[in-house]
Amino acid sequence: MIRDIGRDITSREELVASRQNAHREIQILLRNSQRNVSRDFLEMRHYLERQEGGALWRIRQEQDAAQREMQDSVATVTAEISQLRERKAHLEEKLQYDWLDLLKSEGTVCESGTQHPCPLGDPQHLFDCNRIVETTQVISEMKLSLLAHPLLEEAPCPPPKLMEEEFGVPSEEPAAGQPPMPVSPARAPQNLLQLMEEEFGVPSEEPAAGQPPMPVSPARAPQNLLQLMEEEFGVPSEEPAAGQPPMPVSPARAPQNLLQWARKVWFDPQTVSSRLSLSSNNKTVTVTAANQHYPEGPLRFKVSQVLCAQSFSSGCCYWQVCARQGASWGIGVACAEIERTHRLGRNHLSWCVEWAKGGLSAWHSDQGIGLPGAKPQLVGVFLDCEAKLLSFYSGTGDSQVLLHSYRIRFSSRLFPAVWLFGLSRGTSLTITDPTSREPDG
């Protein structure tokens, strides 16, 4: 009887822990969704502002051209009027004193046709009305395209008063002739955190100095969502300022359940570069002094890279690469469509951490982020396809430290991949068994 009760208690404790973990995942998902929505709308606002500036500049160009055309035309006609007045005065003077000679001279002039002013013609119009019409039509089409997505209008939204008070969104359109109401964008994120605190119990702020910490669940001490995101996934809690590079992610300890997602992977001989050689079990890739004579194929890299034979598009997976013998390397993932002449992280189809020139960095879309710390001896890669999260860790077992995390976008399968370079022969990377502390041979 006591044993059965003990098992029931254990079972319920596990259920509580499971629900708490699920609740934390929901909190992280909500926070990430809010950040993504805010970022996307910010990018759209910046895009619209740039388009508005470009359209107004285009119209201003035509306005300046019309102004110059008018001024040039008026100056030309004014000069012709002055010439005609001078000629008229000259003729009137001759008519008064020697009208007979005037008649003779004018007859000669009429026959030669050299003294009469040229007839006025239509001025050359430099102003392009079609350009203005095209610009306004494009802007109208852009507006209609934005208004053609009623998804958010049909979905349940907060009442207008709440939208105005919490998010700074005006509840009504401004009256005709009135300027639009100012919107305070700074309030939205903070109030979203406040709403999340009220709805899900997530503290939005740290307690003030000298104040006791807020009570939290005993299963997890730091319940602050921003801190949780940085510790668990390395996701920066704030967006970088405009024009600033992405913020490096602070190192943190790895989740203790990574090994449950361990996958066996090995390198694909069909993709390995001719500057690299593979071990008999396809687990170690080594820089060679001379090119290898591999069969030509569309999958083979022209740079010193290789993909693994396995790929992932759903679920979670984890693998490790021993970099102890690597001089310069990159470890990450790549989509199948990556160009065979592109290095990892130098395009939008790959992500990696890289050790080169004595420093550690993370790369994607040809943008590097400097990372602190010494050269990792072992790099763990965790891929959550459902959450679209890619994380890199350094170390083994309980001593793993998060190097960097990416929120990734992909539409095809992702392959583990490595880049390896070194002038000295024997520089290598080895895929290891995550459950073992020793690399596979």
CSV table of C-alpha atoms in Angstrom, one decimal:
chain,number,residue,atom,x,y,z
A,1,MET,CA,0.0,0.0,0.0
A,2,ILE,CA,2.7,2.5,1.0
A,3,ARG,CA,4.7,1.5,-2.1
A,4,ASP,CA,1.7,2.1,-4.3
A,5,ILE,CA,1.2,5.5,-2.7
A,6,GLY,CA,4.8,6.4,-3.2
A,7,ARG,CA,4.6,5.4,-6.9
A,8,ASP,CA,1.5,7.6,-7.2
A,9,ILE,CA,3.3,10.5,-5.6
A,10,THR,CA,6.2,10.1,-8.0
A,11,SER,CA,3.9,9.8,-11.0
A,12,ARG,CA,2.1,13.0,-10.0
A,13,GLU,CA,5.4,14.8,-9.4
A,14,GLU,CA,6.6,13.9,-12.8
A,15,LEU,CA,3.2,15.1,-14.2
A,16,VAL,CA,3.7,18.4,-12.4
A,17,ALA,CA,7.2,18.8,-13.7
A,18,SER,CA,6.1,17.9,-17.2
A,19,ARG,CA,3.4,20.5,-17.1
A,20,GLN,CA,5.7,23.1,-15.7
A,21,ASN,CA,8.2,22.4,-18.6
A,22,ALA,CA,5.4,22.7,-21.1
A,23,HIS,CA,4.3,26.0,-19.5
A,24,ARG,CA,7.9,27.3,-19.8
A,25,GLU,CA,7.9,26.3,-23.4
A,26,ILE,CA,4.7,28.2,-24.0
A,27,GLN,CA,6.1,31.3,-22.3
A,28,ILE,CA,9.2,31.2,-24.5
A,29,LEU,CA,7.0,30.7,-27.6
A,30,LEU,CA,4.8,33.6,-26.7
A,31,ARG,CA,7.8,35.9,-26.0
A,32,ASN,CA,9.4,34.8,-29.3
A,33,SER,CA,6.2,35.4,-31.2
A,34,GLN,CA,5.9,38.9,-29.7
A,35,ARG,CA,9.5,39.7,-30.7
A,36,ASN,CA,9.0,38.3,-34.2
A,37,VAL,CA,5.8,40.3,-34.7
A,38,SER,CA,7.3,43.5,-33.4
A,39,ARG,CA,10.4,43.0,-35.6
A,40,ASP,CA,8.4,42.2,-38.7
A,41,PHE,CA,6.2,45.3,-38.2
A,42,LEU,CA,9.2,47.4,-37.5
A,43,GLU,CA,10.8,46.2,-40.8
A,44,MET,CA,7.6,46.9,-42.6
A,45,ARG,CA,7.5,50.4,-41.1
A,46,HIS,CA,11.0,51.0,-42.2
A,47,TYR,CA,10.3,49.7,-45.7
A,48,LEU,CA,7.2,51.9,-46.0
A,49,GLU,CA,9.2,54.9,-44.8
A,50,ARG,CA,11.9,54.2,-47.4
A,51,GLN,CA,9.3,53.8,-50.1
A,52,GLU,CA,7.5,57.0,-49.1
A,53,GLY,CA,10.8,58.9,-49.2
A,54,GLY,CA,11.6,57.4,-52.6
A,55,ALA,CA,8.1,58.3,-54.0
A,56,LEU,CA,8.2,61.8,-52.7
A,57,TRP,CA,11.8,62.3,-54.0
A,58,ARG,CA,10.6,61.1,-57.5
A,59,ILE,CA,7.7,63.5,-57.5
A,60,ARG,CA,10.1,66.3,-56.3
A,61,GLN,CA,12.4,65.5,-59.3
A,62,GLU,CA,9.5,66.1,-61.7
A,63,GLN,CA,8.5,69.2,-59.8
A,64,ASP,CA,12.0,70.6,-60.2
A,65,ALA,CA,12.0,69.6,-63.9
A,66,ALA,CA,8.7,71.4,-64.4
A,67,GLN,CA,10.0,74.5,-62.6
A,68,ARG,CA,13.2,74.6,-64.7
A,69,GLU,CA,11.1,74.1,-67.9
A,70,MET,CA,8.8,76.9,-67.0
A,71,GLN,CA,11.7,79.3,-66.2
A,72,ASP,CA,13.6,78.4,-69.4
A,73,SER,CA,10.5,78.8,-71.5
A,74,VAL,CA,9.6,82.2,-70.0
A,75,ALA,CA,13.2,83.4,-70.4
A,76,THR,CA,13.2,82.5,-74.1
A,77,VAL,CA,9.9,84.1,-74.8
A,78,THR,CA,10.9,87.2,-72.8
A,79,ALA,CA,14.0,87.6,-74.9
A,80,GLU,CA,12.0,87.2,-78.1
A,81,ILE,CA,9.6,89.9,-76.9
A,82,SER,CA,12.5,92.3,-76.2
A,83,GLN,CA,13.8,91.7,-79.7
A,84,LEU,CA,10.4,92.3,-81.3
A,85,ARG,CA,10.0,95.6,-79.3
A,86,GLU,CA,13.4,96.8,-80.5
A,87,ARG,CA,12.5,95.9,-84.1
A,88,LYS,CA,9.2,97.7,-83.8
A,89,ALA,CA,10.8,100.8,-82.4
A,90,HIS,CA,13.4,100.7,-85.2
A,91,LEU,CA,10.7,100.4,-87.9
A,92,GLU,CA,8.5,103.2,-86.4
A,93,GLU,CA,11.6,105.5,-86.4
A,94,LYS,CA,12.3,104.7,-90.1
A,95,LEU,CA,8.7,105.1,-91.0
A,96,GLN,CA,8.6,108.6,-89.5
A,97,TYR,CA,11.8,109.9,-91.3
A,98,ASP,CA,12.2,107.7,-94.5
A,99,TRP,CA,9.2,105.7,-95.2
A,100,LEU,CA,10.1,105.1,-98.9
A,101,ASP,CA,13.5,103.6,-98.0
A,102,LEU,CA,11.7,101.5,-95.3
A,103,LEU,CA,9.4,100.0,-98.0
A,104,LYS,CA,12.3,99.1,-100.2
A,105,SER,CA,14.3,97.5,-97.3
A,106,GLU,CA,11.3,95.6,-96.1
A,107,GLY,CA,10.6,94.2,-99.5
A,108,THR,CA,14.1,93.0,-99.7
A,109,VAL,CA,13.8,91.5,-96.2
A,110,CYS,CA,10.6,89.7,-97.1
A,111,GLU,CA,12.2,88.2,-100.2
A,112,SER,CA,15.3,87.0,-98.3
A,113,GLY,CA,13.3,86.0,-95.2
A,114,THR,CA,16.2,86.6,-92.8
A,115,GLN,CA,14.9,89.4,-90.7
A,116,HIS,CA,11.5,88.2,-89.6
A,117,PRO,CA,11.5,86.4,-86.3
A,118,CYS,CA,10.9,82.7,-86.4
A,119,PRO,CA,7.3,81.7,-85.7
A,120,LEU,CA,6.6,80.4,-82.2
A,121,GLY,CA,6.3,76.6,-81.8
A,122,ASP,CA,5.3,74.3,-79.0
A,123,PRO,CA,7.9,74.2,-76.3
A,124,GLN,CA,9.7,71.0,-75.6
A,125,HIS,CA,8.0,69.5,-72.5
A,126,LEU,CA,10.5,68.0,-70.0
A,127,PHE,CA,7.8,67.2,-67.4
A,128,ASP,CA,6.8,63.6,-67.5
A,129,CYS,CA,3.2,63.2,-66.4
A,130,ASN,CA,3.3,59.4,-67.0
A,131,ARG,CA,6.0,59.1,-64.4
A,132,ILE,CA,3.9,60.7,-61.7
A,133,VAL,CA,0.9,58.7,-62.6
A,134,GLU,CA,2.9,55.4,-62.5
A,135,THR,CA,4.3,56.3,-59.1
A,136,THR,CA,0.9,57.1,-57.6
A,137,GLN,CA,-0.5,53.9,-59.1
A,138,VAL,CA,2.2,51.8,-57.6
A,139,ILE,CA,1.6,53.3,-54.2
A,140,SER,CA,-2.1,52.6,-54.5
A,141,GLU,CA,-1.4,49.0,-55.5
A,142,MET,CA,0.9,48.7,-52.5
A,143,LYS,CA,-1.8,50.0,-50.2
A,144,LEU,CA,-4.4,47.7,-51.7
A,145,SER,CA,-2.0,44.8,-51.2
A,146,LEU,CA,-1.6,45.6,-47.5
A,147,LEU,CA,-5.4,46.0,-47.1
A,148,ALA,CA,-6.1,42.7,-48.8
A,149,HIS,CA,-5.1,40.6,-45.8
A,150,PRO,CA,-8.1,40.7,-43.4
A,151,LEU,CA,-6.6,37.9,-41.2
A,152,LEU,CA,-5.9,40.1,-38.2
A,153,GLU,CA,-9.3,41.9,-38.7
A,154,GLU,CA,-11.2,38.6,-38.5
A,155,ALA,CA,-9.2,37.2,-35.6
A,156,PRO,CA,-10.3,38.2,-32.0
A,157,CYS,CA,-8.6,41.4,-31.1
A,158,PRO,CA,-8.6,43.5,-27.9
A,159,PRO,CA,-11.3,46.1,-27.5
A,160,PRO,CA,-10.4,49.5,-29.1
A,161,LYS,CA,-9.9,51.1,-25.7
A,162,LEU,CA,-7.4,48.4,-24.6
A,163,MET,CA,-5.6,48.7,-27.9
A,164,GLU,CA,-5.2,52.5,-27.4
A,165,GLU,CA,-4.2,52.3,-23.7
A,166,GLU,CA,-1.9,49.3,-23.8
A,167,PHE,CA,-0.3,49.4,-27.2
A,168,GLY,CA,-0.7,53.1,-28.2
A,169,VAL,CA,-2.9,52.3,-31.2
A,170,PRO,CA,-5.6,54.9,-31.8
A,171,SER,CA,-9.1,53.5,-31.4
A,172,GLU,CA,-10.5,55.7,-34.1
A,173,GLU,CA,-9.4,57.1,-37.4
A,174,PRO,CA,-8.5,60.9,-37.2
A,175,ALA,CA,-11.2,63.3,-38.4
A,176,ALA,CA,-10.8,64.7,-41.9
A,177,GLY,CA,-8.1,67.4,-42.0
A,178,GLN,CA,-6.7,66.4,-38.6
A,179,PRO,CA,-3.2,65.0,-38.3
A,180,PRO,CA,-2.9,61.3,-37.2
A,181,MET,CA,-2.7,60.6,-33.5
A,182,PRO,CA,0.9,60.0,-32.3
A,183,VAL,CA,1.6,56.4,-31.4
A,184,SER,CA,4.0,55.5,-28.6
A,185,PRO,CA,5.8,52.4,-29.8
A,186,ALA,CA,7.8,52.2,-26.6
A,187,ARG,CA,4.8,51.0,-24.6
A,188,ALA,CA,3.9,47.9,-26.5
A,189,PRO,CA,6.7,45.6,-25.5
A,190,GLN,CA,6.5,46.5,-21.8
A,191,ASN,CA,2.8,46.1,-21.7
A,192,LEU,CA,3.0,42.8,-23.6
A,193,LEU,CA,5.2,41.6,-20.8
A,194,GLN,CA,2.7,42.9,-18.3
A,195,LEU,CA,-0.1,41.1,-20.1
A,196,MET,CA,2.0,37.9,-20.1
A,197,GLU,CA,2.6,38.3,-16.4
A,198,GLU,CA,-1.1,38.7,-15.7
A,199,GLU,CA,-2.1,35.8,-18.0
A,200,PHE,CA,0.7,33.3,-17.4
A,201,GLY,CA,2.3,34.5,-14.2
A,202,VAL,CA,5.6,35.5,-15.9
A,203,PRO,CA,7.3,38.3,-14.0
A,204,SER,CA,7.9,41.2,-16.4
A,205,GLU,CA,10.6,42.9,-14.3
A,206,GLU,CA,13.3,42.1,-11.8
A,207,PRO,CA,12.5,43.2,-8.2
A,208,ALA,CA,13.8,46.5,-7.2
A,209,ALA,CA,17.1,46.8,-5.2
A,210,GLY,CA,16.5,45.8,-1.6
A,211,GLN,CA,13.2,44.1,-2.4
A,212,PRO,CA,12.7,40.4,-1.8
A,213,PRO,CA,12.5,38.3,-4.9
A,214,MET,CA,9.0,37.3,-6.2
A,215,PRO,CA,7.9,33.9,-5.3
A,216,VAL,CA,8.4,31.3,-8.0
A,217,SER,CA,7.8,27.7,-8.6
A,218,PRO,CA,10.1,25.4,-6.6
A,219,ALA,CA,10.8,23.4,-9.8
A,220,ARG,CA,12.6,26.3,-11.4
A,221,ALA,CA,14.2,29.2,-9.5
A,222,PRO,CA,14.8,31.9,-12.1
A,223,GLN,CA,11.3,32.3,-13.5
A,224,ASN,CA,12.0,35.6,-15.3
A,225,LEU,CA,11.2,34.9,-18.9
A,226,LEU,CA,14.0,37.0,-20.4
A,227,GLN,CA,16.5,35.4,-18.2
A,228,LEU,CA,15.1,32.0,-19.0
A,229,MET,CA,15.3,32.6,-22.7
A,230,GLU,CA,19.0,33.6,-22.5
A,231,GLU,CA,19.9,30.7,-20.2
A,232,GLU,CA,18.1,28.0,-22.0
A,233,PHE,CA,18.3,29.1,-25.6
A,234,GLY,CA,20.7,32.0,-25.8
A,235,VAL,CA,18.1,34.2,-27.4
A,236,PRO,CA,18.9,37.9,-26.8
A,237,SER,CA,16.2,39.6,-24.7
A,238,GLU,CA,16.3,42.8,-26.7
A,239,GLU,CA,16.6,43.7,-30.4
A,240,PRO,CA,19.8,45.5,-31.4
A,241,ALA,CA,19.5,49.2,-32.1
A,242,ALA,CA,19.1,50.4,-35.7
A,243,GLY,CA,22.4,50.1,-37.5
A,244,GLN,CA,24.0,48.0,-34.8
A,245,PRO,CA,25.3,44.4,-35.4
A,246,PRO,CA,23.3,41.6,-33.7
A,247,MET,CA,24.1,41.2,-30.0
A,248,PRO,CA,26.3,38.3,-29.1
A,249,VAL,CA,24.5,35.7,-27.0
A,250,SER,CA,25.8,35.3,-23.5
A,251,PRO,CA,27.1,31.8,-22.7
A,252,ALA,CA,24.9,29.7,-20.5
A,253,ARG,CA,24.6,26.1,-19.4
A,254,ALA,CA,23.0,23.6,-21.7
A,255,PRO,CA,19.7,21.9,-21.0
A,256,GLN,CA,20.4,18.6,-19.3
A,257,ASN,CA,18.3,16.5,-21.7
A,258,LEU,CA,20.3,17.1,-24.9
A,259,LEU,CA,21.5,13.5,-25.0
A,260,GLN,CA,18.0,12.2,-25.4
A,261,TRP,CA,18.0,13.8,-28.9
A,262,ALA,CA,21.3,12.3,-29.9
A,263,ARG,CA,21.4,11.1,-33.5
A,264,LYS,CA,24.1,9.0,-35.3
A,265,VAL,CA,25.4,10.9,-38.3
A,266,TRP,CA,28.4,10.5,-40.6
A,267,PHE,CA,29.9,12.3,-43.5
A,268,ASP,CA,28.6,11.8,-47.1
A,269,PRO,CA,31.5,10.7,-49.5
A,270,GLN,CA,29.5,12.1,-52.4
A,271,THR,CA,29.8,15.7,-51.0
A,272,VAL,CA,33.3,15.8,-49.6
A,273,SER,CA,35.7,18.2,-51.3
A,274,SER,CA,38.8,16.9,-53.1
A,275,ARG,CA,41.0,18.7,-50.6
A,276,LEU,CA,39.6,16.5,-47.8
A,277,SER,CA,39.8,12.8,-47.1
A,278,LEU,CA,37.4,10.6,-45.1
A,279,SER,CA,38.2,7.9,-42.6
A,280,SER,CA,37.0,4.3,-43.2
A,281,ASN,CA,33.9,4.9,-41.1
A,282,ASN,CA,33.2,8.3,-42.6
A,283,LYS,CA,33.3,9.9,-39.1
A,284,THR,CA,36.6,11.9,-39.5
A,285,VAL,CA,37.4,14.4,-42.3
A,286,THR,CA,41.1,15.4,-42.7
A,287,VAL,CA,42.9,18.1,-44.7
A,288,THR,CA,45.2,16.6,-47.4
A,289,ALA,CA,48.3,17.9,-49.0
A,290,ALA,CA,47.2,16.9,-52.5
A,291,ASN,CA,43.8,16.7,-54.2
A,292,GLN,CA,41.9,13.4,-53.8
A,293,HIS,CA,40.7,11.8,-57.0
A,294,TYR,CA,37.0,11.6,-56.2
A,295,PRO,CA,34.4,11.0,-59.0
A,296,GLU,CA,32.9,14.2,-60.3
A,297,GLY,CA,29.3,14.9,-59.3
A,298,PRO,CA,26.9,17.7,-58.8
A,299,LEU,CA,26.9,17.2,-55.0
A,300,ARG,CA,30.6,17.5,-54.5
A,301,PHE,CA,31.9,20.7,-52.9
A,302,LYS,CA,34.4,22.9,-54.6
A,303,VAL,CA,35.5,24.4,-51.3
A,304,SER,CA,36.8,22.4,-48.3
A,305,GLN,CA,33.4,21.3,-47.0
A,306,VAL,CA,31.3,18.2,-46.6
A,307,LEU,CA,27.8,17.4,-45.6
A,308,CYS,CA,26.6,14.5,-43.5
A,309,ALA,CA,24.5,11.7,-45.1
A,310,GLN,CA,21.6,12.4,-42.7
A,311,SER,CA,19.2,15.3,-42.9
A,312,PHE,CA,16.5,16.6,-40.6
A,313,SER,CA,13.2,18.5,-41.2
A,314,SER,CA,11.2,17.6,-38.1
A,315,GLY,CA,11.6,16.9,-34.4
A,316,CYS,CA,14.7,17.5,-32.4
A,317,CYS,CA,18.2,16.2,-33.0
A,318,TYR,CA,21.7,16.6,-31.4
A,319,TRP,CA,25.2,15.6,-32.6
A,320,GLN,CA,28.8,16.5,-31.6
A,321,VAL,CA,32.0,17.2,-33.5
A,322,CYS,CA,35.4,17.0,-31.9
A,323,ALA,CA,37.5,20.0,-33.0
A,324,ARG,CA,40.6,19.2,-31.0
A,325,GLN,CA,42.7,18.6,-34.2
A,326,GLY,CA,41.1,21.4,-36.2
A,327,ALA,CA,43.1,24.5,-37.0
A,328,SER,CA,40.5,26.5,-38.8
A,329,TRP,CA,37.0,25.2,-39.1
A,330,GLY,CA,33.2,25.8,-39.3
A,331,ILE,CA,30.6,23.5,-37.8
A,332,GLY,CA,26.9,23.9,-38.5
A,333,VAL,CA,24.0,23.0,-40.8
A,334,ALA,CA,23.2,23.7,-44.5
A,335,CYS,CA,20.2,23.3,-46.7
A,336,ALA,CA,20.4,20.9,-49.6
A,337,GLU,CA,20.2,23.7,-52.1
A,338,ILE,CA,23.5,25.4,-50.9
A,339,GLU,CA,25.8,26.2,-53.8
A,340,ARG,CA,28.8,23.9,-53.9
A,341,THR,CA,31.1,26.9,-54.1
A,342,HIS,CA,29.8,28.6,-51.0
A,343,ARG,CA,31.2,28.4,-47.5
A,344,LEU,CA,29.1,27.7,-44.4
A,345,GLY,CA,27.5,30.9,-43.0
A,346,ARG,CA,28.3,32.9,-46.1
A,347,ASN,CA,24.7,32.6,-47.5
A,348,HIS,CA,21.1,32.4,-46.4
A,349,LEU,CA,21.1,28.6,-46.6
A,350,SER,CA,23.6,27.8,-43.9
A,351,TRP,CA,24.5,28.6,-40.3
A,352,CYS,CA,27.6,27.8,-38.3
A,353,VAL,CA,30.1,28.6,-35.6
A,354,GLU,CA,33.6,29.1,-36.8
A,355,TRP,CA,37.1,29.1,-35.4
A,356,ALA,CA,39.5,31.1,-37.5
A,357,LYS,CA,42.4,33.5,-37.0
A,358,GLY,CA,42.4,32.8,-33.3
A,359,GLY,CA,38.8,33.8,-32.7
A,360,LEU,CA,35.4,32.3,-32.4
A,361,SER,CA,32.3,33.6,-34.3
A,362,ALA,CA,28.9,32.7,-35.5
A,363,TRP,CA,28.0,33.1,-39.2
A,364,HIS,CA,24.8,33.4,-41.3
A,365,SER,CA,23.9,35.3,-44.5
A,366,ASP,CA,27.6,36.5,-44.7
A,367,GLN,CA,27.2,38.3,-41.3
A,368,GLY,CA,29.5,37.3,-38.5
A,369,ILE,CA,29.0,37.8,-34.8
A,370,GLY,CA,32.1,37.6,-32.6
A,371,LEU,CA,31.8,35.2,-29.6
A,372,PRO,CA,33.8,35.2,-26.4
A,373,GLY,CA,35.8,32.3,-25.1
A,374,ALA,CA,38.6,30.1,-26.1
A,375,LYS,CA,38.7,27.5,-28.9
A,376,PRO,CA,36.1,24.7,-28.2
A,377,GLN,CA,37.5,21.2,-28.1
A,378,LEU,CA,34.0,19.7,-28.7
A,379,VAL,CA,31.1,21.4,-30.4
A,380,GLY,CA,27.6,20.2,-29.8
A,381,VAL,CA,24.8,21.1,-32.3
A,382,PHE,CA,21.1,21.0,-31.2
A,383,LEU,CA,18.4,21.5,-33.9
A,384,ASP,CA,14.8,21.9,-33.0
A,385,CYS,CA,13.0,21.8,-36.3
A,386,GLU,CA,9.5,22.5,-34.9
A,387,ALA,CA,10.7,25.6,-32.9
A,388,LYS,CA,13.1,26.5,-35.7
A,389,LEU,CA,15.9,26.8,-33.2
A,390,LEU,CA,19.6,26.1,-33.8
A,391,SER,CA,22.0,26.1,-30.9
A,392,PHE,CA,25.7,25.5,-30.6
A,393,TYR,CA,27.4,24.3,-27.4
A,394,SER,CA,31.0,23.8,-26.2
A,395,GLY,CA,32.0,21.0,-23.9
A,396,THR,CA,30.6,17.7,-22.8
A,397,GLY,CA,28.1,16.3,-20.4
A,398,ASP,CA,27.1,18.7,-17.6
A,399,SER,CA,29.8,21.2,-18.5
A,400,GLN,CA,28.3,22.2,-21.8
A,401,VAL,CA,28.2,26.0,-22.4
A,402,LEU,CA,26.0,27.7,-25.0
A,403,LEU,CA,28.0,29.5,-27.7
A,404,HIS,CA,25.2,30.9,-29.8
A,405,SER,CA,21.6,30.3,-31.0
A,406,TYR,CA,19.8,31.2,-34.2
A,407,ARG,CA,16.1,31.4,-35.0
A,408,ILE,CA,16.3,29.8,-38.5
A,409,ARG,CA,14.0,29.8,-41.5
A,410,PHE,CA,14.2,26.9,-43.9
A,411,SER,CA,11.8,25.1,-46.3
A,412,SER,CA,13.8,22.0,-47.1
A,413,ARG,CA,15.8,19.4,-45.1
A,414,LEU,CA,18.9,20.5,-43.1
A,415,PHE,CA,22.2,18.6,-43.3
A,416,PRO,CA,24.9,18.7,-40.6
A,417,ALA,CA,27.9,20.2,-42.3
A,418,VAL,CA,31.5,21.2,-41.6
A,419,TRP,CA,34.1,23.4,-43.2
A,420,LEU,CA,37.8,22.7,-42.6
A,421,PHE,CA,40.9,24.4,-43.7
A,422,GLY,CA,44.6,24.3,-42.7
A,423,LEU,CA,48.0,24.5,-44.3
A,424,SER,CA,49.4,21.7,-42.1
A,425,ARG,CA,48.5,18.2,-43.2
A,426,GLY,CA,46.4,16.2,-40.7
A,427,THR,CA,44.1,18.9,-39.5
A,428,SER,CA,40.8,17.1,-38.9
A,429,LEU,CA,37.3,17.1,-37.4
A,430,THR,CA,35.6,14.0,-36.0
A,431,ILE,CA,32.0,13.2,-35.4
A,432,THR,CA,31.7,11.7,-31.9
A,433,ASP,CA,29.2,9.6,-30.1
A,434,PRO,CA,27.3,12.1,-27.8
A,435,THR,CA,26.9,9.4,-25.1
A,436,SER,CA,30.7,8.9,-25.0
A,437,ARG,CA,33.4,11.3,-23.9
A,438,GLU,CA,35.9,9.9,-26.4
A,439,PRO,CA,35.7,10.6,-30.1
A,440,ASP,CA,35.0,7.8,-32.5
A,441,GLY,CA,38.1,6.7,-34.5
